[in-house]
Tab-separated table of C-alpha atoms in Angstrom:
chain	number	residue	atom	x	y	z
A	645	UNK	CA	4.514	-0.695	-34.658
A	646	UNK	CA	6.282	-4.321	-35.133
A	647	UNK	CA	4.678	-6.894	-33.142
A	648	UNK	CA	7.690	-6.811	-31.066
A	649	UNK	CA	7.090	-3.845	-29.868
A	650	UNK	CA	3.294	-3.917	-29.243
A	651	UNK	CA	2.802	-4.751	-25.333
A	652	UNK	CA	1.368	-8.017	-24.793
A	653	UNK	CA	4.476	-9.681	-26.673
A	654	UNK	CA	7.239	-7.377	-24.934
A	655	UNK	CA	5.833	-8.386	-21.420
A	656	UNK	CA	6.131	-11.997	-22.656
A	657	UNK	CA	9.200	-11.774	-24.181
A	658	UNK	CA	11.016	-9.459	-21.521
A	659	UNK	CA	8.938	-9.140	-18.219
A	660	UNK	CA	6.634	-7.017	-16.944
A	661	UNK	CA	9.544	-4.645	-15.359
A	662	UNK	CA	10.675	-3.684	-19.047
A	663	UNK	CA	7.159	-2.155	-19.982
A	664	UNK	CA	6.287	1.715	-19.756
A	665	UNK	CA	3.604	2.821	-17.422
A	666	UNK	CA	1.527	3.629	-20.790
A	667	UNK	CA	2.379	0.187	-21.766
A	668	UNK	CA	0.923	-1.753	-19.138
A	669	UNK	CA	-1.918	0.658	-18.572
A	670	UNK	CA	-2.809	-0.560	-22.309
A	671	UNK	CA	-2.453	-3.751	-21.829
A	672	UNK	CA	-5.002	-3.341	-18.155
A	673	UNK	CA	-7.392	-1.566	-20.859
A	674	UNK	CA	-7.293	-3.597	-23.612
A	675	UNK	CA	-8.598	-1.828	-26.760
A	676	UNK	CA	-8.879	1.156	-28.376
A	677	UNK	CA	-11.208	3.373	-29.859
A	678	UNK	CA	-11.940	4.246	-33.852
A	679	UNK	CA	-8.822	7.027	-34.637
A	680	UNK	CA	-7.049	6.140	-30.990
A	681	UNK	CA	-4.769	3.044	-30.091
A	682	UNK	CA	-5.453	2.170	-26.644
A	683	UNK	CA	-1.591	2.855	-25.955
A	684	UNK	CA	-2.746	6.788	-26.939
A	685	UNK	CA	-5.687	6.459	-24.528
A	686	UNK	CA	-3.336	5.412	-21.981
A	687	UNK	CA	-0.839	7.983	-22.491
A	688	UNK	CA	-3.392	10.708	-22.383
A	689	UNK	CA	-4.738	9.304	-19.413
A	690	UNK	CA	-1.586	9.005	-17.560
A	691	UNK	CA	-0.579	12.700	-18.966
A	692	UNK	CA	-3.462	13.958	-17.714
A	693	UNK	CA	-3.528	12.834	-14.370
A	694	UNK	CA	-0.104	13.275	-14.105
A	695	UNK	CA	0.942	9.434	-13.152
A	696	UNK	CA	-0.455	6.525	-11.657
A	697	UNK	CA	-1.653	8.472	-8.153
A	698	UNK	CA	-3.348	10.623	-9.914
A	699	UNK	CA	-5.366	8.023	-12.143
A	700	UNK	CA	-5.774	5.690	-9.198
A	701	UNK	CA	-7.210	8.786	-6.951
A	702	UNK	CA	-9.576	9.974	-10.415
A	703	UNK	CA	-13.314	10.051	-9.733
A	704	UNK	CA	-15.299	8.107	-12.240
A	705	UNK	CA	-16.512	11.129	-13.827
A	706	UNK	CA	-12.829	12.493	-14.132
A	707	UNK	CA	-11.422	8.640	-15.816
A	708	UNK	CA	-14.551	8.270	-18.002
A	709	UNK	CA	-13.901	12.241	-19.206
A	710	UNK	CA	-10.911	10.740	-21.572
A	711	UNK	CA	-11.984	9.572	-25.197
A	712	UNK	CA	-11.990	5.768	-24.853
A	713	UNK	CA	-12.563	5.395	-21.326
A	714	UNK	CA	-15.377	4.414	-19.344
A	715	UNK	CA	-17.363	3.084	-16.620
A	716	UNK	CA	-16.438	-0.358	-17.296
A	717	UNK	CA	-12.799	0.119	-17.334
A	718	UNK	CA	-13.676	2.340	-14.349
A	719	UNK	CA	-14.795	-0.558	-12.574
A	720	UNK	CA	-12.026	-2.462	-13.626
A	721	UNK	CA	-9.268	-0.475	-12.289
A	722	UNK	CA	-11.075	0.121	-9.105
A	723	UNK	CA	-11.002	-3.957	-8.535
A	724	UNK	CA	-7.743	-4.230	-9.735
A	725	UNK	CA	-6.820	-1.555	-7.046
A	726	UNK	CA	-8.793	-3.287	-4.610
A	727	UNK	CA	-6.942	-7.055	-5.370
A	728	UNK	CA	-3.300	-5.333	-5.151
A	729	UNK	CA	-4.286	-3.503	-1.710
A	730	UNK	CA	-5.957	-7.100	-0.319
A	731	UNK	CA	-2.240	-8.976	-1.804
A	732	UNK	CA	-0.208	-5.608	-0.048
A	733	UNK	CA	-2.283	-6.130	3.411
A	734	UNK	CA	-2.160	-9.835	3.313
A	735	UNK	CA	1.664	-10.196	2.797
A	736	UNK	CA	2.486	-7.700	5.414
A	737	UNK	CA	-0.022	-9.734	7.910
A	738	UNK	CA	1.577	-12.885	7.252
A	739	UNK	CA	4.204	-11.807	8.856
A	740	UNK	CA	6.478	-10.227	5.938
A	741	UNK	CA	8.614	-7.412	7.491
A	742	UNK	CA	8.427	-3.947	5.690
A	743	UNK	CA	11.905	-4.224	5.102
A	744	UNK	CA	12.857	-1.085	3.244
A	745	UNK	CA	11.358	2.579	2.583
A	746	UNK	CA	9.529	2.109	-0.543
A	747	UNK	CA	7.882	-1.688	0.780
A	748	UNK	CA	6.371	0.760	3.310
A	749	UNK	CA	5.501	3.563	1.114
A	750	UNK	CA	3.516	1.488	-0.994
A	751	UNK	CA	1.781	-0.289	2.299
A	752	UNK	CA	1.009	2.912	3.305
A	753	UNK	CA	-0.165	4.633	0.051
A	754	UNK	CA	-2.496	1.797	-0.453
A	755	UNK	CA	-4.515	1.817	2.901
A	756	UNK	CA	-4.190	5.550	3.036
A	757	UNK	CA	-4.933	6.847	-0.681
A	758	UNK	CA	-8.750	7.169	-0.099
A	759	UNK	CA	-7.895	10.250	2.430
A	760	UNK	CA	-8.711	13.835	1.315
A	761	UNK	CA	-6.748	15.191	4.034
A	762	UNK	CA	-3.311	14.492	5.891
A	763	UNK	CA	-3.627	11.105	8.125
């Protein structure tokens, strides 16, 4: 891999937007194991779980089950979760208008995701 294409310098050099899931999920985790990049780990992880819902909803014992992933990054993700929720509520309290259907499917995903059943 050239460093061109390794993630930190793509976001930096093209934006966030131009990055794979797998790609920023690396980047969020940071390092790899011996015999596994952490851009594998990620991939596996987002295979796995089939997407971002799936890793976001993943019980600890379910994330720390992958090779390369554990309580710490556990943590991590759930406070990273927890800091884009707080950002999502906060906007739409200030006053900021769900103005189209995906602003308020994400609104809603975020305060509802923690639901086993329909809400």
């Amino acid at each position: 891999m050239t460093k061109a294409e390794l993630p930190q310098e793509k976001l930096l050099y093209y934006g966030a937007k131009q990055l794979t899931d797998a790609e920023l999920l690396a980047l969020f985790l940071r390092t790899g194991i011996k015999g596994k990049s952490v851009l594998d780990i990620a991939r596996e992880a987002l295979t796995r779980f089939q997407g971002w819902q799936g890793l976001v909803g993943a019980s600890r014992a379910q994330f720390c089950s992958i090779s390369g992933l554990g309580t710490v990054k556990y943590v991590q993700l759930q406070a990273a979760i927890e800091i884009a929720q707080r950002h999502l509520f906060t906007r739409t309290m200030r006053g900021k208008i769900l103005s189209s259907s995906l602003d308020t499917q994400h609104f809603l995903m975020a305060k509802l995701r923690h639901y086993s059943h329909e809400v």
